[in-house]
XYZ file of C-alpha atoms in Angstrom:
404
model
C 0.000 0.000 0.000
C 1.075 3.466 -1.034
C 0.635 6.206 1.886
C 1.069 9.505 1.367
C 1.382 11.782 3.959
C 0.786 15.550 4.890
C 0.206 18.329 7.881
C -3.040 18.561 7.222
C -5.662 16.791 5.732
C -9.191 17.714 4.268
C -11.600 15.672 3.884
C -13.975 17.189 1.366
C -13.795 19.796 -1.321
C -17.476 21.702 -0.592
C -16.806 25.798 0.220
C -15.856 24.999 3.958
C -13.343 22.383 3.163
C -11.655 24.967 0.770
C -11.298 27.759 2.542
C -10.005 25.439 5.776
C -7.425 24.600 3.103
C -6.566 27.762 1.664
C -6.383 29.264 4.944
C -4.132 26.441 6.294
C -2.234 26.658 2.984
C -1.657 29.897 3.561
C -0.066 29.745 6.659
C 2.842 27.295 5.285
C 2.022 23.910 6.048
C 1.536 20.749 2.948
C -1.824 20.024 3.070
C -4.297 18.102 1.147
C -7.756 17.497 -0.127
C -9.678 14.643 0.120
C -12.596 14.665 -2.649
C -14.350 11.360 -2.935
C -16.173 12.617 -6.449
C -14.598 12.836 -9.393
C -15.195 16.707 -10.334
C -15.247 19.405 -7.317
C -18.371 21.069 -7.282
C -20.723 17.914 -8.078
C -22.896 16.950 -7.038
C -24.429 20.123 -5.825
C -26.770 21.130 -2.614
C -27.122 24.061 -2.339
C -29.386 26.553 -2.666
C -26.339 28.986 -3.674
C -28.153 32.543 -2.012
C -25.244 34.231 -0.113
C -25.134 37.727 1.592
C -22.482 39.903 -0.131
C -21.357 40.953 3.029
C -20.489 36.755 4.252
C -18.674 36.325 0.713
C -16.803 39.605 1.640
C -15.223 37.974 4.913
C -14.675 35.078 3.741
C -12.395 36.304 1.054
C -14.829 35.484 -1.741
C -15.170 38.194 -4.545
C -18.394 38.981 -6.156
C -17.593 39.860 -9.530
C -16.497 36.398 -10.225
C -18.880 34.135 -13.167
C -20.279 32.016 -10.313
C -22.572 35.002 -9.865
C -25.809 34.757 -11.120
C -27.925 37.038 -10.166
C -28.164 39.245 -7.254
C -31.207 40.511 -5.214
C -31.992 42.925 -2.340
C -34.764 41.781 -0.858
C -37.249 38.853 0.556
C -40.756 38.487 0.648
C -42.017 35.852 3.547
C -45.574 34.682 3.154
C -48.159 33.066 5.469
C -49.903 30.045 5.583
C -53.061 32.219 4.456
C -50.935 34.705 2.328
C -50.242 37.316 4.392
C -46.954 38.988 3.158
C -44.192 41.505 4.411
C -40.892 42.348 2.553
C -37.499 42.963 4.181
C -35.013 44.625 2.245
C -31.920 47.303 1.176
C -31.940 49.967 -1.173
C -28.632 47.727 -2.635
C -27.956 44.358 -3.225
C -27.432 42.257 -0.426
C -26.998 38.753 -1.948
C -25.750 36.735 -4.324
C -27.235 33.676 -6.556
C -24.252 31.711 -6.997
C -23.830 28.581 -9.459
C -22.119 26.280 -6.762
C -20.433 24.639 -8.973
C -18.461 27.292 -10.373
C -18.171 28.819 -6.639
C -16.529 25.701 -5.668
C -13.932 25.648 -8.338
C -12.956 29.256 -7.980
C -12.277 27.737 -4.117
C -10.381 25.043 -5.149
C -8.374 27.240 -7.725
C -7.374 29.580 -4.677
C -6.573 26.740 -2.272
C -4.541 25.162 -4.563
C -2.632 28.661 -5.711
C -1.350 28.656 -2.494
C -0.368 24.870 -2.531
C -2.890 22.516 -1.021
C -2.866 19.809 -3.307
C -6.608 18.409 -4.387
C -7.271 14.841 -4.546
C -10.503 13.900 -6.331
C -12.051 9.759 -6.174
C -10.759 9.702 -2.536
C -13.618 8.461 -0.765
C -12.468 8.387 2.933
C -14.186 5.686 4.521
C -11.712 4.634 7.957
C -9.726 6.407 10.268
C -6.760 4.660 11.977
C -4.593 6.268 14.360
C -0.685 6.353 14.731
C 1.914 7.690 16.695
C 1.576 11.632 16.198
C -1.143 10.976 13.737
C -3.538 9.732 11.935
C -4.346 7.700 8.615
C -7.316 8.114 6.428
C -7.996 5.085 4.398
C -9.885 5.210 1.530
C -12.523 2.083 0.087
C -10.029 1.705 -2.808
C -7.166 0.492 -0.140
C -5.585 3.995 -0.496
C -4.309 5.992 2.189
C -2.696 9.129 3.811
C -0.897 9.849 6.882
C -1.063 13.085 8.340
C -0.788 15.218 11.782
C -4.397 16.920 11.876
C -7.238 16.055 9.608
C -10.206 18.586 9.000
C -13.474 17.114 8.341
C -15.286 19.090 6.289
C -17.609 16.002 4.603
C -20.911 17.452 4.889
C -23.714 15.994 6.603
C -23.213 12.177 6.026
C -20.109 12.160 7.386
C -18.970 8.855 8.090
C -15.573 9.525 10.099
C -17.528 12.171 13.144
C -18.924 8.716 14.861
C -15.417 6.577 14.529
C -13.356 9.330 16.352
C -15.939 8.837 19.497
C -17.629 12.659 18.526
C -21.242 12.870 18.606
C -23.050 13.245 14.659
C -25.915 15.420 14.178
C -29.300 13.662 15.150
C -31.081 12.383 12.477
C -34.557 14.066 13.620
C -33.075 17.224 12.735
C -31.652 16.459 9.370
C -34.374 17.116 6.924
C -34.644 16.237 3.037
C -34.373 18.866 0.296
C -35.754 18.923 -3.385
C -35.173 21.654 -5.833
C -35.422 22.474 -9.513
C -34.185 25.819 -11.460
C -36.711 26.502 -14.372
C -37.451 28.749 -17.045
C -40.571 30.505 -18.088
C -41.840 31.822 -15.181
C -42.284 35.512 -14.428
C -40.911 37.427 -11.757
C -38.941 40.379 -10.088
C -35.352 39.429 -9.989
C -34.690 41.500 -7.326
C -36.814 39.536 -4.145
C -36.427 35.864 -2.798
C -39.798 34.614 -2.174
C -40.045 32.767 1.153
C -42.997 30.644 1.730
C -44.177 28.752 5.294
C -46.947 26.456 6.250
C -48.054 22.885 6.863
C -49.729 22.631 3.437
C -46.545 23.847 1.722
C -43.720 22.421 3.879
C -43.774 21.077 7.339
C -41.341 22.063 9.238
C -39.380 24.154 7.136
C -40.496 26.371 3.955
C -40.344 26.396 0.269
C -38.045 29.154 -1.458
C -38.103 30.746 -5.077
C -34.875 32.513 -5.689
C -34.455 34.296 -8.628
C -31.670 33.802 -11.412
C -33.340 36.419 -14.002
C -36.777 37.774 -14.686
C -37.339 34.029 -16.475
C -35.699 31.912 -14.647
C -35.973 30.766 -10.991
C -34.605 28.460 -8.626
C -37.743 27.049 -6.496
C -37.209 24.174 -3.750
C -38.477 23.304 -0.613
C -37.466 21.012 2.902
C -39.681 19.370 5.045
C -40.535 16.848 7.587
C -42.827 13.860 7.897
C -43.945 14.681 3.985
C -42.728 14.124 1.098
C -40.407 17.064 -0.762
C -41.336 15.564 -4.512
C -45.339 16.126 -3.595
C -44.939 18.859 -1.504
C -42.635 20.833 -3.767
C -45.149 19.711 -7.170
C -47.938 21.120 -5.405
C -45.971 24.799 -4.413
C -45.389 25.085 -7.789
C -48.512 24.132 -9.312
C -50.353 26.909 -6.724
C -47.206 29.460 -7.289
C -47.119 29.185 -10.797
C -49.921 27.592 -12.139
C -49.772 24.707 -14.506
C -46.366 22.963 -15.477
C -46.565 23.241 -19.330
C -44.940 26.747 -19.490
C -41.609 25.670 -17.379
C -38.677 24.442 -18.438
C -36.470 22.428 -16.166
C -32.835 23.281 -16.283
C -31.694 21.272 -13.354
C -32.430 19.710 -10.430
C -31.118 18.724 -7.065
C -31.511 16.653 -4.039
C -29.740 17.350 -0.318
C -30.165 17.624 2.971
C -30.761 20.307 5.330
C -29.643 20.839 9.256
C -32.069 22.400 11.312
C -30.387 21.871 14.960
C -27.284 24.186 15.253
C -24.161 22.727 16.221
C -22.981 19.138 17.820
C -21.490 18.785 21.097
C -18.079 18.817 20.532
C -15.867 19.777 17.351
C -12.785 18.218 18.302
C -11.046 15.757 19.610
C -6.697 14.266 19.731
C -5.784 15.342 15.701
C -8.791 16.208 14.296
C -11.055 18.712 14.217
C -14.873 19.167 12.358
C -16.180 21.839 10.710
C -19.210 23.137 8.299
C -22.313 20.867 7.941
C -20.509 17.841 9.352
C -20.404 19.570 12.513
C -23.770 20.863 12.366
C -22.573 24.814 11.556
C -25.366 25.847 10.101
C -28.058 28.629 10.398
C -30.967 26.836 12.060
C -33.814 29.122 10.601
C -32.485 29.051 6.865
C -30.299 25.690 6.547
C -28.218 27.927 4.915
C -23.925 26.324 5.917
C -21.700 28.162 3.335
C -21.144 31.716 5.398
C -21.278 30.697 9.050
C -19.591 27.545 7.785
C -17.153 29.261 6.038
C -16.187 31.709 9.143
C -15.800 28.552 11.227
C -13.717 27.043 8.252
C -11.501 30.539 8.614
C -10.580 29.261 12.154
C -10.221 25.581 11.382
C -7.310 26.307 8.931
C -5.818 28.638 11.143
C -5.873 26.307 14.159
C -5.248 23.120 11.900
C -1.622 24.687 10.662
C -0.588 26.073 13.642
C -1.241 22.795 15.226
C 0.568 20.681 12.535
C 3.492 23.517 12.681
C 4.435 23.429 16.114
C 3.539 19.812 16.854
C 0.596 20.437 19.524
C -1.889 17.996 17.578
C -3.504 16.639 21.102
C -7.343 17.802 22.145
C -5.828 20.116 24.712
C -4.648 22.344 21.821
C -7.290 22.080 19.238
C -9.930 22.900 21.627
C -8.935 26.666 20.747
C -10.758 26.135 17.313
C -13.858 24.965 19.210
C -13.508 28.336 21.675
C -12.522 30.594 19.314
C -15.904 29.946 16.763
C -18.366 29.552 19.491
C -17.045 32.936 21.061
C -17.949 34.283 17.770
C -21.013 32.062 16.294
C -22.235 30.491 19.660
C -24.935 32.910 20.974
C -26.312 32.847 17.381
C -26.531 29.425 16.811
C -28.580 28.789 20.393
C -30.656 31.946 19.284
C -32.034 30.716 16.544
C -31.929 27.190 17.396
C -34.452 27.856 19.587
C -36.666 29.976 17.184
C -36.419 27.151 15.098
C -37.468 24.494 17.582
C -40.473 27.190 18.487
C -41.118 27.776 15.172
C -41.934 23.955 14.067
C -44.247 23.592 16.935
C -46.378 26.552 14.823
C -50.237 25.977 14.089
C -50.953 27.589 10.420
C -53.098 30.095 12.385
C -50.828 31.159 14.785
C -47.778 31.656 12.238
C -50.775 34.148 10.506
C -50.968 35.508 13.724
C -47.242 36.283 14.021
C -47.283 37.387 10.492
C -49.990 40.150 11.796
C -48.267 40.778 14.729
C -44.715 42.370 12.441
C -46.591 43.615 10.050
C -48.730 45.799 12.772
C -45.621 46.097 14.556
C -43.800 47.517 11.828
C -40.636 45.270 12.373
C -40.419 44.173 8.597
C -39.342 48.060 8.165
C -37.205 47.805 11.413
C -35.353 44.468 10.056
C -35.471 46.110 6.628
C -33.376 48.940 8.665
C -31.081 46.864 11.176
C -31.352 43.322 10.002
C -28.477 40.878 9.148
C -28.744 38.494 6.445
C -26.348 35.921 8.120
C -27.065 36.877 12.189
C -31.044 36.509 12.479
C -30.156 35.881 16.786
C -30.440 39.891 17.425
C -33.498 41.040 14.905
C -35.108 37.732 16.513
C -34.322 39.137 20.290
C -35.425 42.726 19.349
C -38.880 41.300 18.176
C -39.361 39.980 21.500
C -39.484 43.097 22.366
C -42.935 44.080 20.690
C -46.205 44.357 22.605
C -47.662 42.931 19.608
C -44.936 40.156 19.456
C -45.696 39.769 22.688
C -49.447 39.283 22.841
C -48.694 36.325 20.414
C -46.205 34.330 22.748
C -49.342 32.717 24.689
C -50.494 31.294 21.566
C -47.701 30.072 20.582
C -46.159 28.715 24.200
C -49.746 26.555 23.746
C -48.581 25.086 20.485
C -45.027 24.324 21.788
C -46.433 22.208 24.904
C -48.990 20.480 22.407
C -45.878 19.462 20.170
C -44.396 18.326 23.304
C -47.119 15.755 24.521
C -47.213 14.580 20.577
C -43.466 13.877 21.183
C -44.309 12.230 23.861
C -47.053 9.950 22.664
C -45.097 8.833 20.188
């Protein structure tokens, strides 16, 4: 058996594997890649909206060709169809083709010297003195000091280091298709909540041009194929005039973080370790800051020889300092949120639109944080008057929880 060996090593090539890599690159240490698909970049996810202001720290241009469109708004509607609009007199997002985002990645991890391997599909982890060994199906493998799992949400190496995966209750399936033909303003994200259109979650219609859309939706307990054919039949009407010019399947994390992000040379980051916004599912920006620290931590680690647990807990301090009071924020507007009758998410609806906090979040929001516009509407009387409502439908999720 051939075994390479490294510093550092990467296991996936999605945005937060990258930029762990570039930044660990960076910093002067060999590392590689592990990719176990052929081509980086497929298959793809993603819904691809990211704020301009996440690309901007994470070192990611937006005048690149992986930009397709880019909007300044979002429209939320109700189970009944009440509506409100947040939004910026500029752009605040970008529609990226993740595909092309994650080769521009891979092109700057690699101009700094990571070296990408592609068909390496990590399966085992075996450890060694001052390191470990990533064995592939195919027999291959690769010695190195830290490795930096950045797999996604099937990761299959979280569970054999003796780290806690992300519960499978919380994990919920995607469907989405990009079409043509349909008709609307390129400059607003359409988000849509309910039971009737997708439990637990919501259906989205992101724009790519005034013709073209990218429409998908997550849910639980339903399926996404029916649930997502019936949005668009009541969103756009019958199916003859749309084209389909691709579709996708995924996964999306609704619970925050796990427990613990590291452990004695190894350290987990972006989906895999559950570093993603609760509320949206959206992983590539707070993923990516976390994946900022993970290369950092990774090389210094590998550089000076202080690969142990003691050492690499800094990367787990260091991103919940920054992340943590965000991701228990709105992991508990999310839990709150799928306990939600239809009428009393109307009645929340009401209650900002009264309130006027779609112009206040219009004002002060953050595309990325959600944690402080959600604590400031807690504020509201008429916030407020609905949280009796809504503490009812909470304790009458819990005692279906518990029936079950």
């Amino acid at each position: 058996m051939v075994v390479e060996e490294a510093d550092v090593a990467v296991v996936g090539a999605g945005p937060t594997g990258l930029i762990a890599a570039r930044e660990a690159s960076r910093r002067g240490v060999n590392v590689v890649v592990l990719e176990e698909h052929r081509e980086i970049g497929v298959p793809c996810h993603c819904a691809g909206l990211l704020s301009i202001e996440g690309l901007r720290r994470l070192g990611i241009p937006q005048d690149e060709k992986f930009v397709q469109n880019k909007v300044r708004g979002a429209r939320f509607f109700s189970p009944s169809g009440l509506s409100f609009t947040v939004e910026k007199k500029e752009s605040v997002a970008c529609v990226v083709d993740r595909r092309a985002l994650d080769n521009f990645l891979a092109e700057q991890a690699s101009g700094l010297g990571a070296s990408i391997r592609t068909g390496f599909h990590a399966e085992h982890l075996r450890r060694v003195d001052g390191g470990i060994v990533v064995l592939s199906r195919r027999g291959e493998a690769l010695t190195s000091r830290v490795v930096v799992d950045a797999e996604g949400v099937a990761s299959r190496i979280v569970g054999e280091v003796g780290l806690k995966t992300l519960p499978r209750r919380c994990v919920l399936p995607a469907l989405q298709f990009d079409f043509s033909g349909v008709s609307l303003n390129p400059d607003y994200v359409e988000i849509h909540l309910g039971s009737r259109v997708a439990p637990n979650f919501f259906a989205w219609v992101i724009p790519l041009r005034e013709d073209a859309a990218r429409v998908g939706l997550a849910c639980k307990g339903a399926s996404p194929r029916a649930c997502l054919r019936r949005f668009i039949r009541r969103r756009f009407g019958s199916h003859g005039h749309l084209r389909v010019l691709a579709s996708r399947s995924g996964l999306v994390v609704t619970c925050g973080p796990i427990e613990k992000t590291y452990t004695d040379n190894m350290i987990v980051v972006g989906d895999a370790a559950g570093q993603v916004k609760p509320l949206t599912g959206g992983g590539v920006i707070l993923g990516g800051e976390c994946a900022l620290i993970a290369g950092e931590v990774a090389a210094e680690a590998a550089g000076e020889g202080k690969t142990n647990k003691g050492f690499l807990e800094r990367y787990e301090r260091m991103w919940r300092r920054r992340l943590g009071l965000e991701f228990r924020v709105t992991g508990l507007a999310r839990k709150v949120l799928n306990s939600l009758s239809d009428r009393t998410l109307d009645r929340l609806f009401r209650a900002v639109i009264d309130g006027g906090l779609d112009e206040e979040a219009s004002a002060s929001g953050d595309m990325d944080m959600h944690g402080w516009t959600i604590l400031r509407m807690l504020r509201s009387r008429e916030v407020l008057k609905v949280l009796p409502e809504a503490l009812r439908d909470m304790l009458a999720q819990l005692r279906r929880e518990q029936h079950i």
